[in-house]
PDB file of N, CA and C in Angstrom:
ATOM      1  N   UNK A  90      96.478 107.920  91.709  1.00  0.00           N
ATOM      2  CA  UNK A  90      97.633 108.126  90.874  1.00  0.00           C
ATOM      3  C   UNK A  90      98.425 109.278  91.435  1.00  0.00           C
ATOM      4  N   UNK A  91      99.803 109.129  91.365  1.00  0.00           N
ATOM      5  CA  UNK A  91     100.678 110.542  91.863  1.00  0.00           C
ATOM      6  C   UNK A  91     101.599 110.402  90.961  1.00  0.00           C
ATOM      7  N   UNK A  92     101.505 111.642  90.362  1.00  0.00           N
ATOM      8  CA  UNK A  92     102.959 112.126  89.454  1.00  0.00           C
ATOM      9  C   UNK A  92     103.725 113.683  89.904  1.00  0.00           C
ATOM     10  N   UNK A  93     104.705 113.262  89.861  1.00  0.00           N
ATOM     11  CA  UNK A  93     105.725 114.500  90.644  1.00  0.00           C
ATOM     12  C   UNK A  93     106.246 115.265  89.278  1.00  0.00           C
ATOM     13  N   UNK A  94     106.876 116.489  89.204  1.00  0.00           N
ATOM     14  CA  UNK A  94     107.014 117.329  88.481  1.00  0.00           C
ATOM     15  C   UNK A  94     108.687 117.659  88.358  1.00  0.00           C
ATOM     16  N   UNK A  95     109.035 117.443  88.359  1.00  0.00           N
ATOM     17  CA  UNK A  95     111.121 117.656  88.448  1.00  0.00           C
ATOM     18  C   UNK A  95     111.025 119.384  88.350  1.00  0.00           C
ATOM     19  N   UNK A  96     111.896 119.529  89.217  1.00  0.00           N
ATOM     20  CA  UNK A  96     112.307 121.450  89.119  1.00  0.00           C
ATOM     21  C   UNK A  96     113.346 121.413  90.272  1.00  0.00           C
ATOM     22  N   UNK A  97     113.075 122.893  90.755  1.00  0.00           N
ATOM     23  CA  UNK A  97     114.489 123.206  91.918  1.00  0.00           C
ATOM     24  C   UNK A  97     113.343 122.349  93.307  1.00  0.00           C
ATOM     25  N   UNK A  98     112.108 122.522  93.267  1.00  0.00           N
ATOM     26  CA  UNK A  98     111.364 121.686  94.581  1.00  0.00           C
ATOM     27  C   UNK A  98     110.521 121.127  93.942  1.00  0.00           C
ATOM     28  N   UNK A  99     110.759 119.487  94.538  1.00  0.00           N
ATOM     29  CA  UNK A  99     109.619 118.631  94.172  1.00  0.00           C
ATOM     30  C   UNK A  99     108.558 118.927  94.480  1.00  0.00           C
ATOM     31  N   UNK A 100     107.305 119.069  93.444  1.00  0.00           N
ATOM     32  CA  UNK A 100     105.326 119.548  93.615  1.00  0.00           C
ATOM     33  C   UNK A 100     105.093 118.110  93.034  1.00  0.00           C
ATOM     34  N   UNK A 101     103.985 117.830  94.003  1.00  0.00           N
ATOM     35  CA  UNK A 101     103.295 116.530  93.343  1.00  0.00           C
ATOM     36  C   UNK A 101     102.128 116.824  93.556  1.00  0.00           C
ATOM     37  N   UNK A 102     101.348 116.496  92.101  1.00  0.00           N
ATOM     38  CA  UNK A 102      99.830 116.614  92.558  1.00  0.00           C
ATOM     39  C   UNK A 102      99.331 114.935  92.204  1.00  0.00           C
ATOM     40  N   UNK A 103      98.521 114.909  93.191  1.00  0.00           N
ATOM     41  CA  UNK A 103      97.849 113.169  93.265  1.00  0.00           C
ATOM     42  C   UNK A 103      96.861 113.343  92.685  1.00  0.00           C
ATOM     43  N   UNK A 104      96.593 112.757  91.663  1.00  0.00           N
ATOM     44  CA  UNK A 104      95.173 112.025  91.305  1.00  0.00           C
ATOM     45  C   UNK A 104      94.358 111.027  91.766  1.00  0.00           C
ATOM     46  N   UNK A 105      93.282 110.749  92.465  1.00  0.00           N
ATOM     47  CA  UNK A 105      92.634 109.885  92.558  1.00  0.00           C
ATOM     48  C   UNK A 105      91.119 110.166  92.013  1.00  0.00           C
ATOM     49  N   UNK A 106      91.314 108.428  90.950  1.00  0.00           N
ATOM     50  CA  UNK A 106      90.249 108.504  90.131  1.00  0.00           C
ATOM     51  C   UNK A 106      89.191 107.804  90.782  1.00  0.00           C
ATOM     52  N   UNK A 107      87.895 107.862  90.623  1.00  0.00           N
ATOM     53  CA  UNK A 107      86.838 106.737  91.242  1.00  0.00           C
ATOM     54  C   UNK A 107      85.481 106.650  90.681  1.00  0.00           C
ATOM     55  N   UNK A 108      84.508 105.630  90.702  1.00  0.00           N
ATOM     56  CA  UNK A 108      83.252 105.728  89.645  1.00  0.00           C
ATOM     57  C   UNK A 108      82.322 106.582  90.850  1.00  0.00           C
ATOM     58  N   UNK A 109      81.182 106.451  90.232  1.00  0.00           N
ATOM     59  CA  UNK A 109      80.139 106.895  91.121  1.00  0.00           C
ATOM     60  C   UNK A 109      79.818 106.474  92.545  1.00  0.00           C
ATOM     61  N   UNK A 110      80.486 105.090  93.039  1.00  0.00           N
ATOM     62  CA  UNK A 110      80.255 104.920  94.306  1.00  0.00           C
ATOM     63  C   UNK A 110      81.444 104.759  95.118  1.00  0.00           C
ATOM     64  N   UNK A 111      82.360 105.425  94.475  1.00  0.00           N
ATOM     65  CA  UNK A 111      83.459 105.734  95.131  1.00  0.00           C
ATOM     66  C   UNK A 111      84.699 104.960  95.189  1.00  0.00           C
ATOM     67  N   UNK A 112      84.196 104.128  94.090  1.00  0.00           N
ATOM     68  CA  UNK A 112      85.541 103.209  94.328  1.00  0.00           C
ATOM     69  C   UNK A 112      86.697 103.231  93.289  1.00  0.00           C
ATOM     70  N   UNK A 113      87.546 102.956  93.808  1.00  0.00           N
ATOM     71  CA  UNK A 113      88.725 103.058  92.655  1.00  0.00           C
ATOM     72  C   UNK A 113      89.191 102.718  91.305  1.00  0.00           C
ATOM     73  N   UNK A 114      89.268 103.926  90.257  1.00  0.00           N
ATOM     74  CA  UNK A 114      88.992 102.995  89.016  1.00  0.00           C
ATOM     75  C   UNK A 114      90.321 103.274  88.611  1.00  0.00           C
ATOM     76  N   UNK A 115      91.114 102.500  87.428  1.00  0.00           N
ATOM     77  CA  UNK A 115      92.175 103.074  86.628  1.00  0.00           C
ATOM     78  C   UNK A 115      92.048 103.597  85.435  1.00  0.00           C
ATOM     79  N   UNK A 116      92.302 104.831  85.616  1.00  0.00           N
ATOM     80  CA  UNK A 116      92.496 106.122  84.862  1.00  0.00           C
ATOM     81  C   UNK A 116      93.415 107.003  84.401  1.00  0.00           C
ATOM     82  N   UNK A 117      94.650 105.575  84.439  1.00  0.00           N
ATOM     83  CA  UNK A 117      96.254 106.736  84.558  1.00  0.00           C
ATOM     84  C   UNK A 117      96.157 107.759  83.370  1.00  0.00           C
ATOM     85  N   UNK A 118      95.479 107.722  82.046  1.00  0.00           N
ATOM     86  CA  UNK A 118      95.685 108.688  81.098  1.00  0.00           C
ATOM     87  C   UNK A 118      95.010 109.788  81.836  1.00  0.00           C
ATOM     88  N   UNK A 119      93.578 109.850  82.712  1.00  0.00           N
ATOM     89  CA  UNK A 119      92.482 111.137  83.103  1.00  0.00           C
ATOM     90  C   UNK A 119      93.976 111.857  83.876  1.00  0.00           C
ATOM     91  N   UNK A 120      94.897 110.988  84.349  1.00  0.00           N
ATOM     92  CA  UNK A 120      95.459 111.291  85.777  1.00  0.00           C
ATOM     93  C   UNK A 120      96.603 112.431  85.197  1.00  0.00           C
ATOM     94  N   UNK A 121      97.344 111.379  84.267  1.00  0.00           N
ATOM     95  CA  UNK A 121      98.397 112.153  83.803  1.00  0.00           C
ATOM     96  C   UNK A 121      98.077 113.666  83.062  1.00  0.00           C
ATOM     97  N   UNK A 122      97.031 113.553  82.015  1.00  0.00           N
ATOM     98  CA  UNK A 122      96.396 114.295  81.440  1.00  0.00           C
ATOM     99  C   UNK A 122      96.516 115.627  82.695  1.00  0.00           C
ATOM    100  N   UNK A 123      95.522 115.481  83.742  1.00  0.00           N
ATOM    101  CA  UNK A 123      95.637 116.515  84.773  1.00  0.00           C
ATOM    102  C   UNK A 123      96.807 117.441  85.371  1.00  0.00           C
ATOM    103  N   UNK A 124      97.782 116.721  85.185  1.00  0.00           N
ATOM    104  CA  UNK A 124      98.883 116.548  85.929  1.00  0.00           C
ATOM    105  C   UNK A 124      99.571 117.371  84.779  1.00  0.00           C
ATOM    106  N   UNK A 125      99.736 117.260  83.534  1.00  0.00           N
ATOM    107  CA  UNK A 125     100.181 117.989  82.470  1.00  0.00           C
ATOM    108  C   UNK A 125      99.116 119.161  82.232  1.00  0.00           C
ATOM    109  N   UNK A 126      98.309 119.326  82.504  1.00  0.00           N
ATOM    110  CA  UNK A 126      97.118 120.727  82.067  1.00  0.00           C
ATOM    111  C   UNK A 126      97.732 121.518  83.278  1.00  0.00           C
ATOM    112  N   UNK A 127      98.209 121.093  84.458  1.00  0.00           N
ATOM    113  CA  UNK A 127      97.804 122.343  86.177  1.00  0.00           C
ATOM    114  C   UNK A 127      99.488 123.060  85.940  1.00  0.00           C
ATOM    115  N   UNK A 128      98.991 124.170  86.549  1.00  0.00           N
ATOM    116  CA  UNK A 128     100.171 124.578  86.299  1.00  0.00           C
ATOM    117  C   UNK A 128     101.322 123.891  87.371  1.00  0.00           C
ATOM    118  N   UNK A 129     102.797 124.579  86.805  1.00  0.00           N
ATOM    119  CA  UNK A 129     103.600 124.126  87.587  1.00  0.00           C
ATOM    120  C   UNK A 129     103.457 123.968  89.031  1.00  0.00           C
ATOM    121  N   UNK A 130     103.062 125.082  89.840  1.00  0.00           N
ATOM    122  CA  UNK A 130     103.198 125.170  90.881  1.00  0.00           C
ATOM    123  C   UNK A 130     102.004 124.245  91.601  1.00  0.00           C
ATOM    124  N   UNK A 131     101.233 123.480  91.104  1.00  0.00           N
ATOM    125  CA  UNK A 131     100.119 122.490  91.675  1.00  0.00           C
ATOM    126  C   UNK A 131     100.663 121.612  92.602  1.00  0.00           C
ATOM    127  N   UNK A 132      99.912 121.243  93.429  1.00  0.00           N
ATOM    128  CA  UNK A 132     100.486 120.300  94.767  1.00  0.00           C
ATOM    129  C   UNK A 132      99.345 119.663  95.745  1.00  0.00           C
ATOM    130  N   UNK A 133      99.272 119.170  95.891  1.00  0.00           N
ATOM    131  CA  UNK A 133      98.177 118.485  96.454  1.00  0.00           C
ATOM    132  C   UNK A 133      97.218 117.567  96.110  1.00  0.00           C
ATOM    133  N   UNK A 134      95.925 117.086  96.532  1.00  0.00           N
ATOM    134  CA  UNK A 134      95.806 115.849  96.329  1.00  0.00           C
ATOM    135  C   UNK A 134      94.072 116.813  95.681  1.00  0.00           C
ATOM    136  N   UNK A 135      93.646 115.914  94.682  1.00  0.00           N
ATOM    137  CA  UNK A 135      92.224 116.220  93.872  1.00  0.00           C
ATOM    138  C   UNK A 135      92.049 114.538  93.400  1.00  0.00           C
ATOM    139  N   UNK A 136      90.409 114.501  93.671  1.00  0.00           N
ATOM    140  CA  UNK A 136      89.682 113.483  93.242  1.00  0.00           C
ATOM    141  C   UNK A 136      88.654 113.945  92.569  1.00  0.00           C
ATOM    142  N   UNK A 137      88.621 113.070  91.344  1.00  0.00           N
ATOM    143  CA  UNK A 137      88.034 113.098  90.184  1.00  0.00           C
ATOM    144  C   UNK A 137      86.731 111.484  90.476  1.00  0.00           C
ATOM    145  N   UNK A 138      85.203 112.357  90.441  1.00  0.00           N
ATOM    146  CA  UNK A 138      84.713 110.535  89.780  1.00  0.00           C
ATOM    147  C   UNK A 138      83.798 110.923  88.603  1.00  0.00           C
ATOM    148  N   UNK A 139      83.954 109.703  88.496  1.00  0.00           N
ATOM    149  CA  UNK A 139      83.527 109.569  86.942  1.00  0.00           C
ATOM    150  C   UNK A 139      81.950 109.236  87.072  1.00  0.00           C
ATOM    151  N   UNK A 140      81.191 110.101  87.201  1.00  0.00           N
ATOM    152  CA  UNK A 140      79.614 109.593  87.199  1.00  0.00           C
ATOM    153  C   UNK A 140      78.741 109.608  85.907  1.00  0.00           C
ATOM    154  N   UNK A 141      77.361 108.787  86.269  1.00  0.00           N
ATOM    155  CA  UNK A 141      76.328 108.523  84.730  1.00  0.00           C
ATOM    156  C   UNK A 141      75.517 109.797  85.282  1.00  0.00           C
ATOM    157  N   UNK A 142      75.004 110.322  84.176  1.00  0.00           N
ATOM    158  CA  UNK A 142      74.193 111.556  84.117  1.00  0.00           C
ATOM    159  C   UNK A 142      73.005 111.753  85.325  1.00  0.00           C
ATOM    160  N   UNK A 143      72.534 110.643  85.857  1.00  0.00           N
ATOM    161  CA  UNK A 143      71.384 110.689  86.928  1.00  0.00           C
ATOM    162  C   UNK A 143      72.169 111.250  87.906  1.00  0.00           C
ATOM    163  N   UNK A 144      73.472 110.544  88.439  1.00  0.00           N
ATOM    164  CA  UNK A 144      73.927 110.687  89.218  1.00  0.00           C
ATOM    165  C   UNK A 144      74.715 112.298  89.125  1.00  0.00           C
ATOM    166  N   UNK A 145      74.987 112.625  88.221  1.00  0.00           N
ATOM    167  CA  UNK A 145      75.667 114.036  88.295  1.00  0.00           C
ATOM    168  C   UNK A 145      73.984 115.352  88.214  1.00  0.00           C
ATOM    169  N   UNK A 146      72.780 114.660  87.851  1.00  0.00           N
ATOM    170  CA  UNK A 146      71.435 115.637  87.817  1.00  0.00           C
ATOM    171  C   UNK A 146      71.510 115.703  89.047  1.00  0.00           C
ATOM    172  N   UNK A 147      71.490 114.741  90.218  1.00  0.00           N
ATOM    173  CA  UNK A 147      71.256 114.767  91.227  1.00  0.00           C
ATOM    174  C   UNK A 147      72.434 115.779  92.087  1.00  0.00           C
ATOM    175  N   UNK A 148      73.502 115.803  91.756  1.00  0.00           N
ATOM    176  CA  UNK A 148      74.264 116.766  92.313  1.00  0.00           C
ATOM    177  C   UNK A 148      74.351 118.205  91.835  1.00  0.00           C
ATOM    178  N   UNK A 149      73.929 118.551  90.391  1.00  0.00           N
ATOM    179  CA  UNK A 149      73.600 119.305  90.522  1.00  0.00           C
ATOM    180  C   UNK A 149      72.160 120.038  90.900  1.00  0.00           C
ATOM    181  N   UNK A 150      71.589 119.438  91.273  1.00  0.00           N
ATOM    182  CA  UNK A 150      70.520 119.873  91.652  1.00  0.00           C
ATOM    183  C   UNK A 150      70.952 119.946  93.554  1.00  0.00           C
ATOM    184  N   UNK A 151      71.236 119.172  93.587  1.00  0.00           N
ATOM    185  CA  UNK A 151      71.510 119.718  95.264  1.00  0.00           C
ATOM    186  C   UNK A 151      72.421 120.561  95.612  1.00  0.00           C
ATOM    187  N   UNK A 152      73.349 120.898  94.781  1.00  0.00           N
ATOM    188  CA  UNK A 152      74.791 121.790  95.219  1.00  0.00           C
ATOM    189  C   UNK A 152      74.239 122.813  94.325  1.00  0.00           C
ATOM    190  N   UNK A 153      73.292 123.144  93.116  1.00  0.00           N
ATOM    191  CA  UNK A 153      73.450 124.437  92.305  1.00  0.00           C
ATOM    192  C   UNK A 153      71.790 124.787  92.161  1.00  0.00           C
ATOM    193  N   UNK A 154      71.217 123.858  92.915  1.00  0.00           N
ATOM    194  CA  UNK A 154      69.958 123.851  92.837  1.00  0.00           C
ATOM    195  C   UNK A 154      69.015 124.019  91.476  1.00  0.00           C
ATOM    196  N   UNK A 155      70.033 123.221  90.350  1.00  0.00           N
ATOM    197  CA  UNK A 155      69.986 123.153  89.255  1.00  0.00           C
ATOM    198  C   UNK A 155      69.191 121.760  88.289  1.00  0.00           C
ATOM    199  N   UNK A 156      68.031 121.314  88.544  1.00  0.00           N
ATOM    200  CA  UNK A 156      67.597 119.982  87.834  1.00  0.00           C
ATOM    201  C   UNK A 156      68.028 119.983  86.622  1.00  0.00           C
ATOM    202  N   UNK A 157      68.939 119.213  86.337  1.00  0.00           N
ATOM    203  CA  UNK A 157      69.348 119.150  84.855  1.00  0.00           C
ATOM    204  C   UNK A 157      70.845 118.398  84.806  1.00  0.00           C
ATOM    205  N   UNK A 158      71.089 117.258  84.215  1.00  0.00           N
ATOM    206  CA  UNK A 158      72.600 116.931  84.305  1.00  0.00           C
ATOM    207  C   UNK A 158      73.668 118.544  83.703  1.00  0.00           C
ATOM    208  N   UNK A 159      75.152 118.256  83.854  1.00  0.00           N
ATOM    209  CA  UNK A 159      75.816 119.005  83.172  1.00  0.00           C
ATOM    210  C   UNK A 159      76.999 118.105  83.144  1.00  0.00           C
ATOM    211  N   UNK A 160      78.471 118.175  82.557  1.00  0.00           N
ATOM    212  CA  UNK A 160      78.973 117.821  82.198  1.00  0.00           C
ATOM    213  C   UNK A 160      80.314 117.403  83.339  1.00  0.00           C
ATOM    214  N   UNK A 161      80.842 118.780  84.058  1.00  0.00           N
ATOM    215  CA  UNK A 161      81.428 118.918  85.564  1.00  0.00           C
ATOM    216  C   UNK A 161      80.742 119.412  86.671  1.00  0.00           C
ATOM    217  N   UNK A 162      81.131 119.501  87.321  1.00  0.00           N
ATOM    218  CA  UNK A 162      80.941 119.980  88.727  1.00  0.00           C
ATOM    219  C   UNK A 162      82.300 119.942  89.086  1.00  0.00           C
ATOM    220  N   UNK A 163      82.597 121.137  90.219  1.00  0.00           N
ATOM    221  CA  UNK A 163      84.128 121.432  90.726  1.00  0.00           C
ATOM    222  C   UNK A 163      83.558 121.631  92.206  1.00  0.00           C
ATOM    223  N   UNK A 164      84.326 121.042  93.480  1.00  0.00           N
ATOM    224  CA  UNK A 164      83.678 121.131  94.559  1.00  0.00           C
ATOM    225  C   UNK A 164      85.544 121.512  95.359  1.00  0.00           C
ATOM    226  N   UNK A 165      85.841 123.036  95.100  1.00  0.00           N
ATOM    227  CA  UNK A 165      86.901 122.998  95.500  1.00  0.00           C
ATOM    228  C   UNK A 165      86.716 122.977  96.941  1.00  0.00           C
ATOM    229  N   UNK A 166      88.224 122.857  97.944  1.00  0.00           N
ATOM    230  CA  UNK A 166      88.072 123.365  99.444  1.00  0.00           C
ATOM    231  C   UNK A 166      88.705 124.739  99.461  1.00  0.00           C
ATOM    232  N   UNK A 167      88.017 125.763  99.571  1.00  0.00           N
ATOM    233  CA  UNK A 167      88.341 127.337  99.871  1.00  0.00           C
ATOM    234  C   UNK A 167      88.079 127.737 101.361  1.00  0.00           C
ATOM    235  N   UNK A 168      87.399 127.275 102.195  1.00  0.00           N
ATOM    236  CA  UNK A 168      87.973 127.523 103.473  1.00  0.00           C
ATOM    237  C   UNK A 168      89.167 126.541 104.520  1.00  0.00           C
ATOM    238  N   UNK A 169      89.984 126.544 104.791  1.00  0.00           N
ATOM    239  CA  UNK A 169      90.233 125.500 105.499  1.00  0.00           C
ATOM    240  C   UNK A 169      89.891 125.423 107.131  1.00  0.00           C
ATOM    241  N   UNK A 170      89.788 126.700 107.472  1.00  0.00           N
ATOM    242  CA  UNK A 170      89.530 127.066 108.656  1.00  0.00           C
ATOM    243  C   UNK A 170      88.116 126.187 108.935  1.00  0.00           C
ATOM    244  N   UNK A 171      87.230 126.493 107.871  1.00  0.00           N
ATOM    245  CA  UNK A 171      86.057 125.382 107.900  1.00  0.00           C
ATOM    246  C   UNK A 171      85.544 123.946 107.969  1.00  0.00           C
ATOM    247  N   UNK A 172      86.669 123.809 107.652  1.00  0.00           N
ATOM    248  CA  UNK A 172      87.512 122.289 106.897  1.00  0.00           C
ATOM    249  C   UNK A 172      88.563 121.859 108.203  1.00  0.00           C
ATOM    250  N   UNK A 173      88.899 122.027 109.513  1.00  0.00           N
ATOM    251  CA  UNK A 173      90.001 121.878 109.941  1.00  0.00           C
ATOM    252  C   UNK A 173      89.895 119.915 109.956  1.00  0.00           C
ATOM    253  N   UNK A 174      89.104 119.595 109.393  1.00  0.00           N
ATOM    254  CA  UNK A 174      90.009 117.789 109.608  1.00  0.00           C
ATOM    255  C   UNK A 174      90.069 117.437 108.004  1.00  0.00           C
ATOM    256  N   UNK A 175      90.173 118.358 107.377  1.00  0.00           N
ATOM    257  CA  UNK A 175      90.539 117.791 105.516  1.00  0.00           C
ATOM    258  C   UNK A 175      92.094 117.919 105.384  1.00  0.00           C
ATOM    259  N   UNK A 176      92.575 117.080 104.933  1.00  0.00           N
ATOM    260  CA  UNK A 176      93.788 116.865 104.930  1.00  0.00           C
ATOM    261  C   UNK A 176      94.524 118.584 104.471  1.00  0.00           C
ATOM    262  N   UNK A 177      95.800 118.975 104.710  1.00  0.00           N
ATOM    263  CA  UNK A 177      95.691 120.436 104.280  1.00  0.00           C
ATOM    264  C   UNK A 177      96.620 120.596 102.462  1.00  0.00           C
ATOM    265  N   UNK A 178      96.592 119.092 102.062  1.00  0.00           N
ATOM    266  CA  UNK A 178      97.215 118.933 100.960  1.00  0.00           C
ATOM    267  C   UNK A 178      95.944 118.879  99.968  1.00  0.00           C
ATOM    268  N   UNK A 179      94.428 118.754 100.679  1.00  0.00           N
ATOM    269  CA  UNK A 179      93.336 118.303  99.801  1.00  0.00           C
ATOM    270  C   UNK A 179      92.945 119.911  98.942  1.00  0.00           C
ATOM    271  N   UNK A 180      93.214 119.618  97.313  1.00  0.00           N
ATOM    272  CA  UNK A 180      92.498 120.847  96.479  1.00  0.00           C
ATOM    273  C   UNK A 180      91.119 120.575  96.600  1.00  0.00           C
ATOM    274  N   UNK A 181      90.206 119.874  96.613  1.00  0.00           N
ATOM    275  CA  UNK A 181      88.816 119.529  96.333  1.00  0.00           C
ATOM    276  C   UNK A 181      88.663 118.204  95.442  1.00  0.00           C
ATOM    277  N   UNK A 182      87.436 118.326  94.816  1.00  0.00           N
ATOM    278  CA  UNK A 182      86.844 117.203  94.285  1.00  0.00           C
ATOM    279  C   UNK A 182      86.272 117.544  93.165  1.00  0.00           C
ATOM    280  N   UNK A 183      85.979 117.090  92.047  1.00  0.00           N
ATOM    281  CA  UNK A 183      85.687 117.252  90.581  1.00  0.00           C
ATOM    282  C   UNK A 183      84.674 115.858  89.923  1.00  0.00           C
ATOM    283  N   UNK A 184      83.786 116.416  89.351  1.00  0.00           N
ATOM    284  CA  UNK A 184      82.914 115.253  89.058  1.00  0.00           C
ATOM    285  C   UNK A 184      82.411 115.148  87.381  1.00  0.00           C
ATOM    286  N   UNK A 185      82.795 114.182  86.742  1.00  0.00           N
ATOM    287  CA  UNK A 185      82.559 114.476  85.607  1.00  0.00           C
ATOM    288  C   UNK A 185      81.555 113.404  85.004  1.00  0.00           C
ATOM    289  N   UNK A 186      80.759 113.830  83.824  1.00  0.00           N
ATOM    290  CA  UNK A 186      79.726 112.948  83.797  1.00  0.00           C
ATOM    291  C   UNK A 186      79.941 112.435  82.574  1.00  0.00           C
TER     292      UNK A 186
END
């Protein structure tokens, strides 16, 4: 999903929604919703998936070394220098259970 923002410079932030195995779901309310919460100045592209609780225990347990589902996970990109083949419009990835 991409929704643009009207001002003196067009900001668009993209939504892309997807289930647990990555594939594309429709979610225009998760999308828009996002898109109205970020602030003005947001731009770039964030993917959201929508996972079942095994599947989000399992990530947090490998990324927070945490056994236990939780509700999000936020997997922003803060280096890019680290990152040099992620697109440079990509905010990260968000996982909700």
């Amino acid at each position: 999903m991409s929704v643009g923002r009207p001002g003196r410079t067009t900001r668009r932030l993209e939504v892309g929604v997807t289930n647990a195995r990555g594939r594309a779901i429709a979610a225009d309310g998760l999308g828009g919703w996002l898109v109205r919460a970020a602030p003005r100045s947001a731009s770039g592209q964030v993917g959201i998936a929508l996972v079942p609780d095994a599947a989000m225990r399992r990530l947090n347990r490998t990324y927070r070394l945490v056994d236990r589902p939780t509700d999000v996970l936020s997997f922003p990109i803060q280096n890019r220098a680290a990152h040099p083949r992620v697109e440079p419009r990509c905010l990260g990835d968000i996982a909700i259970a």
